[in-house]
Coordinates of C-alpha atoms in Angstrom, one line a residue:
M1 CA -227.3 124.1 -32.0
S2 CA -225.1 122.5 -34.7
E3 CA -224.1 126.0 -35.9
C4 CA -223.2 126.8 -32.3
A5 CA -221.0 123.6 -32.1
G6 CA -219.4 124.5 -35.4
T7 CA -218.6 128.0 -34.3
L8 CA -217.2 126.9 -31.0
G9 CA -215.1 124.3 -32.8
A10 CA -213.8 127.0 -35.1
M11 CA -212.3 128.8 -32.2
T12 CA -209.8 126.0 -31.7
A13 CA -206.9 124.8 -33.7
S14 CA -207.8 122.2 -36.4
D15 CA -206.7 118.6 -36.1
S16 CA -203.7 117.5 -38.2
N17 CA -204.0 114.7 -40.8
H18 CA -200.6 113.3 -39.9
P19 CA -200.1 110.4 -37.5
A20 CA -199.9 111.8 -33.9
S21 CA -197.5 111.0 -31.1
P22 CA -198.9 110.0 -27.7
T23 CA -198.4 113.6 -26.6
Q24 CA -200.2 114.9 -29.6
A25 CA -203.0 112.4 -29.2
D26 CA -203.5 113.5 -25.6
S27 CA -203.5 117.1 -26.6
R28 CA -206.2 116.4 -29.3
E29 CA -208.3 114.6 -26.8
R30 CA -208.1 117.5 -24.3
E31 CA -209.0 119.8 -27.2
R32 CA -212.0 117.7 -28.1
G33 CA -213.0 117.6 -24.4
R34 CA -212.8 121.4 -24.3
R35 CA -215.0 121.8 -27.3
R36 CA -217.5 119.4 -26.0
S37 CA -217.6 121.1 -22.7
M38 CA -218.1 124.6 -24.3
F39 CA -220.9 123.2 -26.4
V40 CA -222.7 121.7 -23.4
A41 CA -222.1 124.9 -21.4
A42 CA -223.5 127.1 -24.1
F43 CA -226.6 124.9 -24.5
G44 CA -227.3 125.3 -20.8
T45 CA -228.7 128.8 -21.1
V46 CA -231.5 127.5 -23.3
V47 CA -233.0 125.8 -20.3
E48 CA -232.7 128.8 -17.9
W49 CA -234.2 131.3 -20.2
Y50 CA -236.9 129.0 -21.5
D51 CA -238.0 128.7 -17.8
F52 CA -238.3 132.3 -17.1
S53 CA -239.5 133.3 -20.6
I54 CA -242.3 130.8 -20.7
F55 CA -243.7 132.1 -17.3
F56 CA -244.0 135.6 -18.7
Y57 CA -245.3 134.5 -22.1
V58 CA -248.2 132.7 -20.5
A59 CA -248.7 135.2 -17.6
T60 CA -252.3 136.0 -18.6
T61 CA -253.2 132.3 -18.6
L62 CA -251.5 131.7 -15.3
T63 CA -253.4 134.6 -13.8
K64 CA -256.7 132.9 -14.5
E65 CA -255.5 129.5 -13.4
F66 CA -253.9 130.4 -10.1
F67 CA -255.2 133.8 -8.9
G68 CA -258.6 134.2 -10.4
D69 CA -259.4 136.6 -13.2
Q70 CA -259.7 139.8 -11.3
T71 CA -258.7 143.3 -12.3
D72 CA -255.3 143.4 -10.7
S73 CA -254.6 139.6 -11.1
L74 CA -252.0 140.2 -13.9
L75 CA -250.0 142.4 -11.6
L76 CA -250.1 139.6 -9.0
T77 CA -248.9 137.0 -11.5
L78 CA -246.0 139.3 -12.6
G79 CA -245.3 139.8 -8.9
V80 CA -244.9 136.0 -8.5
G81 CA -242.5 136.0 -11.4
A82 CA -240.6 138.8 -9.7
A83 CA -240.6 136.8 -6.4
G84 CA -238.6 134.0 -8.2
F85 CA -236.0 136.6 -9.1
L86 CA -235.7 137.7 -5.5
F87 CA -234.2 134.3 -4.7
R88 CA -231.6 134.6 -7.4
P89 CA -229.1 136.5 -5.2
L90 CA -229.5 133.9 -2.4
G91 CA -228.9 131.1 -4.9
A92 CA -226.0 133.2 -6.4
M93 CA -224.3 133.5 -3.0
V94 CA -224.6 129.7 -2.4
F95 CA -223.7 128.5 -5.9
G96 CA -221.1 131.2 -6.4
H97 CA -219.2 129.9 -3.3
L98 CA -219.6 126.3 -4.6
G99 CA -218.5 127.3 -8.1
D100 CA -215.3 128.7 -6.8
R101 CA -214.8 125.9 -4.3
I102 CA -216.0 122.6 -5.7
G103 CA -215.9 123.6 -9.4
R104 CA -218.0 125.1 -12.2
R105 CA -219.2 121.7 -13.5
S106 CA -220.5 120.3 -10.2
T107 CA -222.3 123.5 -9.4
L108 CA -224.1 123.6 -12.8
I109 CA -225.2 119.9 -12.3
I110 CA -226.9 120.7 -9.0
S111 CA -228.6 123.7 -10.6
A112 CA -230.0 121.7 -13.4
V113 CA -231.6 119.2 -11.0
L114 CA -233.4 122.0 -9.0
M115 CA -234.6 123.6 -12.3
A116 CA -236.2 120.3 -13.3
I117 CA -238.0 119.9 -10.0
S118 CA -239.4 123.5 -10.1
M119 CA -240.7 123.3 -13.7
L120 CA -242.2 119.8 -13.3
G121 CA -243.9 121.0 -10.0
I122 CA -245.6 123.9 -11.8
A123 CA -246.8 121.6 -14.5
V124 CA -248.7 119.3 -12.1
I125 CA -250.0 121.6 -9.3
P126 CA -253.9 122.0 -9.2
N127 CA -255.4 125.3 -10.2
Y128 CA -257.3 127.9 -8.1
D129 CA -260.7 126.3 -8.8
T130 CA -259.5 123.0 -7.3
I131 CA -257.5 124.0 -4.2
G132 CA -258.2 127.8 -3.8
I133 CA -255.5 130.0 -2.5
W134 CA -253.0 127.1 -2.1
A135 CA -252.6 127.1 -5.8
G136 CA -251.0 130.5 -5.6
V137 CA -248.9 129.5 -2.6
L138 CA -247.5 126.5 -4.4
M139 CA -246.8 128.6 -7.5
V140 CA -244.9 131.1 -5.4
A141 CA -242.8 128.4 -3.7
L142 CA -241.9 126.7 -7.0
R143 CA -241.0 130.0 -8.6
C144 CA -238.7 130.8 -5.6
L145 CA -237.0 127.4 -6.0
S146 CA -236.5 128.1 -9.7
G147 CA -235.0 131.5 -8.9
F148 CA -232.7 130.0 -6.3
S149 CA -231.5 127.3 -8.8
V150 CA -230.7 129.7 -11.6
G151 CA -228.5 131.8 -9.3
A152 CA -225.8 129.5 -10.7
E153 CA -226.8 129.3 -14.3
Y154 CA -226.1 132.3 -16.5
T155 CA -223.1 133.5 -14.4
G156 CA -221.6 130.0 -14.2
I157 CA -222.0 129.5 -18.0
M158 CA -220.5 132.8 -18.8
V159 CA -217.5 132.0 -16.5
F160 CA -217.1 128.6 -18.1
L161 CA -217.2 129.8 -21.7
M162 CA -214.9 132.8 -21.0
E163 CA -212.3 130.7 -19.2
S164 CA -212.4 128.0 -21.9
A165 CA -212.2 130.2 -25.0
A166 CA -209.2 130.5 -27.3
P167 CA -207.2 133.7 -27.1
G168 CA -208.8 136.6 -28.8
R169 CA -212.2 134.8 -29.0
R170 CA -213.6 135.3 -25.6
G171 CA -216.3 137.7 -26.9
L172 CA -217.5 135.3 -29.5
A173 CA -217.3 132.3 -27.2
A174 CA -219.2 133.9 -24.4
S175 CA -221.7 135.4 -26.8
W176 CA -223.1 131.9 -27.3
A177 CA -224.4 132.1 -23.7
A178 CA -226.4 135.1 -24.7
A179 CA -227.4 133.6 -28.1
N180 CA -228.7 130.4 -26.5
S181 CA -230.6 132.4 -24.0
E182 CA -232.5 133.7 -27.0
V183 CA -232.8 130.2 -28.2
G184 CA -234.5 129.4 -24.9
A185 CA -236.8 132.5 -25.4
L186 CA -237.5 131.4 -29.0
L187 CA -238.3 127.9 -27.9
A188 CA -240.6 129.3 -25.2
V189 CA -242.5 131.7 -27.5
G190 CA -242.4 129.3 -30.4
S191 CA -243.9 126.3 -28.5
G192 CA -246.3 128.7 -26.9
A193 CA -247.4 130.1 -30.3
L194 CA -247.7 126.5 -31.7
L195 CA -250.0 125.4 -28.9
A196 CA -252.0 128.6 -29.0
N197 CA -252.7 128.1 -32.7
T198 CA -253.3 124.4 -32.4
L199 CA -255.5 124.2 -29.3
S200 CA -258.7 126.0 -28.6
P201 CA -258.4 128.9 -26.2
E202 CA -260.3 126.8 -23.6
A203 CA -257.9 123.9 -23.9
M204 CA -254.8 126.2 -23.8
D205 CA -256.1 127.8 -20.6
S206 CA -257.1 124.5 -19.1
W207 CA -254.1 122.2 -19.7
G208 CA -252.2 123.2 -22.8
W209 CA -249.9 125.6 -20.8
R210 CA -248.8 122.7 -18.6
L211 CA -247.2 121.0 -21.6
L212 CA -244.8 124.0 -21.9
F213 CA -243.5 123.5 -18.3
V214 CA -243.2 119.7 -18.9
L215 CA -241.0 120.4 -21.9
G216 CA -238.8 122.7 -19.7
A217 CA -238.5 120.0 -17.1
L218 CA -237.4 117.5 -19.7
L219 CA -234.7 119.9 -21.0
A220 CA -233.4 120.5 -17.5
I221 CA -233.2 116.7 -16.8
L222 CA -231.3 116.2 -20.1
M223 CA -228.7 118.7 -18.8
V224 CA -227.7 116.5 -15.9
P225 CA -225.9 113.8 -17.9
L226 CA -224.6 116.3 -20.4
R227 CA -223.0 118.4 -17.7
S228 CA -221.4 115.4 -16.1
M229 CA -219.3 115.1 -19.3
M230 CA -218.0 118.6 -19.0
E231 CA -214.3 119.2 -18.1
E232 CA -213.3 121.9 -15.6
T233 CA -211.6 125.1 -16.9
E234 CA -207.8 125.6 -16.6
T235 CA -208.5 128.6 -14.4
F236 CA -210.3 126.5 -11.8
K237 CA -207.6 123.8 -12.1
R238 CA -204.9 126.4 -11.3
L239 CA -207.0 127.6 -8.3
Q240 CA -207.2 124.0 -7.0
K241 CA -203.5 123.6 -7.4
A242 CA -202.8 126.9 -5.6
E243 CA -205.1 126.0 -2.8
K244 CA -203.3 122.8 -2.2
E245 CA -200.0 124.5 -2.2
K246 CA -201.4 127.4 -0.1
K247 CA -199.7 130.0 -2.3
D248 CA -202.6 132.5 -2.1
V249 CA -203.9 133.5 1.3
G250 CA -207.1 134.7 -0.4
L251 CA -207.9 131.0 -1.1
E252 CA -208.1 130.3 2.6
R253 CA -211.3 132.4 3.1
S254 CA -214.7 132.3 1.4
P255 CA -214.6 133.3 -2.3
L256 CA -217.6 135.5 -1.6
I257 CA -215.8 137.4 1.1
T258 CA -212.7 137.7 -1.1
A259 CA -214.9 139.2 -3.9
I260 CA -216.5 141.8 -1.6
L261 CA -213.2 142.8 0.0
E262 CA -210.8 142.7 -3.0
Q263 CA -213.1 143.3 -6.0
P264 CA -215.9 145.7 -5.0
R265 CA -215.4 147.8 -8.2
A266 CA -215.7 144.7 -10.3
I267 CA -219.0 143.8 -8.5
F268 CA -220.4 147.3 -9.0
V269 CA -219.4 147.3 -12.7
A270 CA -221.0 143.9 -13.2
F271 CA -224.2 145.3 -11.5
L272 CA -224.2 148.3 -13.9
I273 CA -223.7 146.3 -17.1
S274 CA -226.2 143.6 -16.0
S275 CA -228.8 146.2 -15.1
I276 CA -228.9 147.4 -18.7
G277 CA -228.8 143.9 -20.0
S278 CA -231.7 142.9 -17.8
V279 CA -234.0 145.8 -18.4
S280 CA -233.4 145.7 -22.1
Y281 CA -233.9 141.9 -22.4
F282 CA -237.0 141.7 -20.2
L283 CA -238.7 144.8 -21.6
N284 CA -237.5 144.7 -25.2
I285 CA -237.9 141.0 -25.8
T286 CA -239.7 139.0 -23.1
Y287 CA -242.3 141.6 -22.2
V288 CA -243.3 142.3 -25.8
P289 CA -246.1 139.8 -26.1
T290 CA -247.7 140.9 -22.8
Y291 CA -247.4 144.6 -23.8
I292 CA -249.0 144.0 -27.2
E293 CA -251.9 142.1 -25.6
E294 CA -252.5 144.8 -23.0
V295 CA -252.1 147.9 -25.2
A296 CA -253.0 146.8 -28.8
K297 CA -255.5 144.1 -27.6
V298 CA -253.8 141.6 -30.0
P299 CA -254.9 138.0 -29.4
N300 CA -252.4 135.7 -27.6
S301 CA -251.4 133.9 -30.8
G302 CA -250.6 137.1 -32.6
S303 CA -248.6 138.6 -29.7
L304 CA -246.5 135.4 -29.4
A305 CA -245.8 135.5 -33.1
L306 CA -244.2 139.0 -32.6
G307 CA -242.3 137.6 -29.7
T308 CA -240.9 134.9 -32.0
V309 CA -239.7 137.5 -34.4
A310 CA -237.8 139.4 -31.7
A311 CA -236.2 136.1 -30.5
V312 CA -235.1 135.1 -34.0
V313 CA -233.6 138.5 -34.7
A314 CA -231.7 138.4 -31.4
I315 CA -230.2 134.9 -32.1
I316 CA -229.0 135.9 -35.6
V317 CA -227.2 139.2 -34.5
T318 CA -225.7 138.0 -31.2
P319 CA -222.6 136.3 -32.4
F320 CA -221.7 139.2 -34.7
F321 CA -221.7 141.6 -31.7
G322 CA -219.4 139.1 -29.9
L323 CA -217.0 139.2 -32.8
A324 CA -217.2 143.0 -32.9
S325 CA -216.3 143.2 -29.3
D326 CA -213.2 141.0 -29.9
K327 CA -212.1 143.1 -32.8
F328 CA -212.9 146.7 -31.7
G329 CA -213.0 146.3 -27.9
R330 CA -215.7 145.9 -25.3
K331 CA -216.2 149.6 -24.3
P332 CA -216.6 150.9 -27.9
A333 CA -219.2 148.3 -28.6
L334 CA -221.1 149.2 -25.4
A335 CA -220.9 152.9 -26.2
A336 CA -222.4 152.4 -29.7
L337 CA -225.2 150.2 -28.3
M338 CA -226.1 152.9 -25.7
V339 CA -226.6 155.4 -28.5
V340 CA -228.9 153.0 -30.4
F341 CA -230.8 152.3 -27.2
V342 CA -231.5 156.0 -26.4
F343 CA -232.6 156.8 -29.9
T344 CA -234.7 153.7 -30.8
T345 CA -236.4 152.4 -27.7
I346 CA -239.3 154.8 -27.5
P347 CA -240.0 154.9 -31.3
A348 CA -239.9 151.1 -31.4
Y349 CA -242.5 150.9 -28.7
V350 CA -244.7 153.3 -30.8
L351 CA -244.4 150.8 -33.7
L352 CA -245.4 147.9 -31.5
S353 CA -248.9 149.3 -30.8
N354 CA -249.5 149.8 -34.6
Q355 CA -252.4 147.8 -36.0
S356 CA -250.2 146.9 -39.1
A357 CA -248.5 143.6 -38.6
G358 CA -245.5 144.7 -40.7
I359 CA -244.9 147.8 -38.7
A360 CA -245.3 145.9 -35.4
I361 CA -242.8 143.3 -36.6
A362 CA -240.3 146.2 -37.4
G363 CA -240.8 147.5 -33.9
S364 CA -240.0 144.1 -32.4
A365 CA -236.8 143.8 -34.4
F366 CA -235.7 147.3 -33.5
L367 CA -236.1 146.5 -29.8
A368 CA -234.4 143.1 -30.1
I369 CA -231.2 144.0 -31.9
P370 CA -229.6 146.4 -29.3
A371 CA -230.8 144.2 -26.4
A372 CA -229.2 141.1 -27.9
G373 CA -226.0 143.1 -28.7
W374 CA -225.6 144.3 -25.1
S375 CA -226.1 140.8 -23.7
S376 CA -223.5 139.5 -26.2
V377 CA -220.8 142.0 -25.2
A378 CA -221.6 141.7 -21.5
A379 CA -221.2 137.9 -21.6
A380 CA -217.5 138.3 -21.9
M381 CA -217.0 141.8 -20.4
V382 CA -218.6 141.0 -17.0
P383 CA -216.4 138.0 -16.1
E384 CA -213.4 139.9 -17.4
Q385 CA -213.9 142.4 -14.6
F386 CA -212.8 139.7 -12.0
T387 CA -209.7 137.7 -11.3
G388 CA -210.1 133.9 -11.2
T389 CA -210.0 133.6 -7.4
S390 CA -213.6 134.7 -6.9
R391 CA -214.9 135.3 -10.4
F392 CA -218.0 133.0 -10.0
S393 CA -218.9 134.5 -6.6
G394 CA -218.3 138.1 -7.6
M395 CA -220.3 137.8 -10.8
A396 CA -223.1 136.0 -9.0
I397 CA -223.6 139.0 -6.7
G398 CA -223.4 141.8 -9.3
Y399 CA -225.3 140.0 -12.1
N400 CA -228.1 138.5 -10.0
V401 CA -228.8 141.6 -7.9
A402 CA -229.2 143.5 -11.1
T403 CA -231.4 140.8 -12.6
V404 CA -233.7 141.1 -9.6
L405 CA -234.0 144.8 -9.7
F406 CA -234.1 145.4 -13.4
G407 CA -235.1 142.0 -14.8
G408 CA -237.7 140.2 -12.8
L409 CA -239.2 143.5 -11.5
S410 CA -239.2 145.3 -14.9
P411 CA -242.4 143.8 -16.3
L412 CA -244.1 144.4 -13.0
I413 CA -242.9 148.0 -12.9
A414 CA -243.8 148.6 -16.5
T415 CA -247.3 147.3 -16.1
A416 CA -247.8 149.3 -12.8
L417 CA -246.5 152.5 -14.5
M418 CA -248.9 152.1 -17.4
S419 CA -251.8 151.4 -15.0
S420 CA -251.1 154.4 -12.7
T421 CA -250.1 157.0 -15.3
G422 CA -252.2 155.9 -18.3
I423 CA -249.0 156.4 -20.5
T424 CA -248.7 153.4 -22.8
L425 CA -245.0 154.3 -23.5
A426 CA -244.1 154.1 -19.8
P427 CA -242.1 150.8 -20.3
A428 CA -239.9 152.5 -23.0
I429 CA -239.4 155.6 -21.0
Y430 CA -238.4 153.6 -17.9
A431 CA -236.0 151.4 -19.9
T432 CA -234.3 154.5 -21.5
I433 CA -233.8 156.1 -18.1
V434 CA -232.2 153.0 -16.6
I435 CA -229.9 152.6 -19.7
V436 CA -228.6 156.2 -19.4
V437 CA -228.2 156.2 -15.6
A438 CA -226.3 152.9 -15.5
G439 CA -224.5 153.2 -18.9
V440 CA -222.5 156.4 -18.3
P441 CA -220.7 155.1 -15.1
T442 CA -220.2 151.7 -16.9
L443 CA -218.1 153.4 -19.6
I444 CA -216.1 155.2 -17.0
L445 CA -215.4 152.5 -14.5
A446 CA -215.3 149.2 -16.5
R447 CA -212.0 147.8 -17.6
S448 CA -211.8 146.6 -21.2
M449 CA -209.7 143.4 -21.2
G450 CA -210.7 141.9 -24.5
K451 CA -207.2 142.2 -25.9
K452 CA -205.6 140.6 -22.7
T453 CA -204.8 137.0 -22.2
L454 CA -206.8 135.1 -19.6
A455 CA -203.6 134.8 -17.5
E456 CA -203.3 138.6 -17.5
V457 CA -207.0 139.0 -16.6
D458 CA -206.6 136.6 -13.7
A459 CA -203.3 138.0 -12.5
D460 CA -204.5 141.7 -12.3
K461 CA -204.8 142.2 -8.6
H462 CA -205.6 145.9 -8.7
L463 CA -208.6 145.7 -11.2
V464 CA -208.1 149.2 -12.5
P465 CA -209.9 150.3 -15.7
A466 CA -208.0 149.6 -18.9

């Protein structure tokens, strides 16, 4: 995280060594507040993605604990994970409206509180042997609360970083949302691997997994005081001022309605970009340990180790893709990544099932790099599709609907396809098809605004491709 803070700080002008006037001192204080706010915002994605990653990483254990160890129980557990994602759009609509109305900061504070409640609840509920079917019912309810709460998270953080970044550095700044999501995934898989290798299998299945959710709850609780120190973005301050002066009639109605009526193309493009980001992240990184356990019959500790490799690779490469999108443009970066996806996804899955640890590690890395790259570029490109008036609301719709269909449901679909067809490469084939079908219209319809100032992005009322 110190590296993240240093990078974010490098995006801003350095402080002078000369004595400052009161005006200069105020300016420096605002600059320090902006840096601090960006650091806290970037750190927030750690918690969100830790939450969802840890659920899928310990899916086989949760299956035994809450649904009994039956033949189709894994599908049921993955379905519960998907159920949480179904509540993301609802949370997105609620929090998107709040984010455009009461502010980005206040909305993210509320979200952190709800995440803490959901993870702590999962950590303490009794298992199937104790309360029977009610264990599964409580699990579903808490996953739905978690899904609702994170409707504000990733979109809100992308908006905050993009609106707070220095000119010409929005790609790098927003990429830290993607990088820290991988930190969350790494923390999840790393802590899971540590416990799996420290505790006996019996202890891990009995109570060890609960410690993972306690850790997540503590991280979410920590975010509450940190986010209270964040400062609102200049874009939201301008919106507040315009609302008071009633200069924009669009501010008189719901930001959600404004997004649907005035920015439908931006919502659709956000959906397309996020569809590829979701399917690649959840199948190429998060789903890897479960896939290896099911196909190659690798023990839980070994599969989590490969998941750790994928997360580390993703963290390392993500900022570089953000920089590349600032330098060469968003669309060229996405086009190059599409080519890599198409030609490497299926071969990389072949490597995953190899009995050689070195070859399997190479497969994990090949899957992680383009997935991380796409998330990095999308972190700035998606919010750039919208003007400031309803950016939070519009993004919340497009991003979260895509996350439901191609994120939370992807592990379930992949497992079901393998079960019904007997084709072990079904997840790779499915991911490749989604990438092609969503990627081509993305390159046609999306506007590339990386070289524009934030004021130009916010002022573009027509939202035509650039």
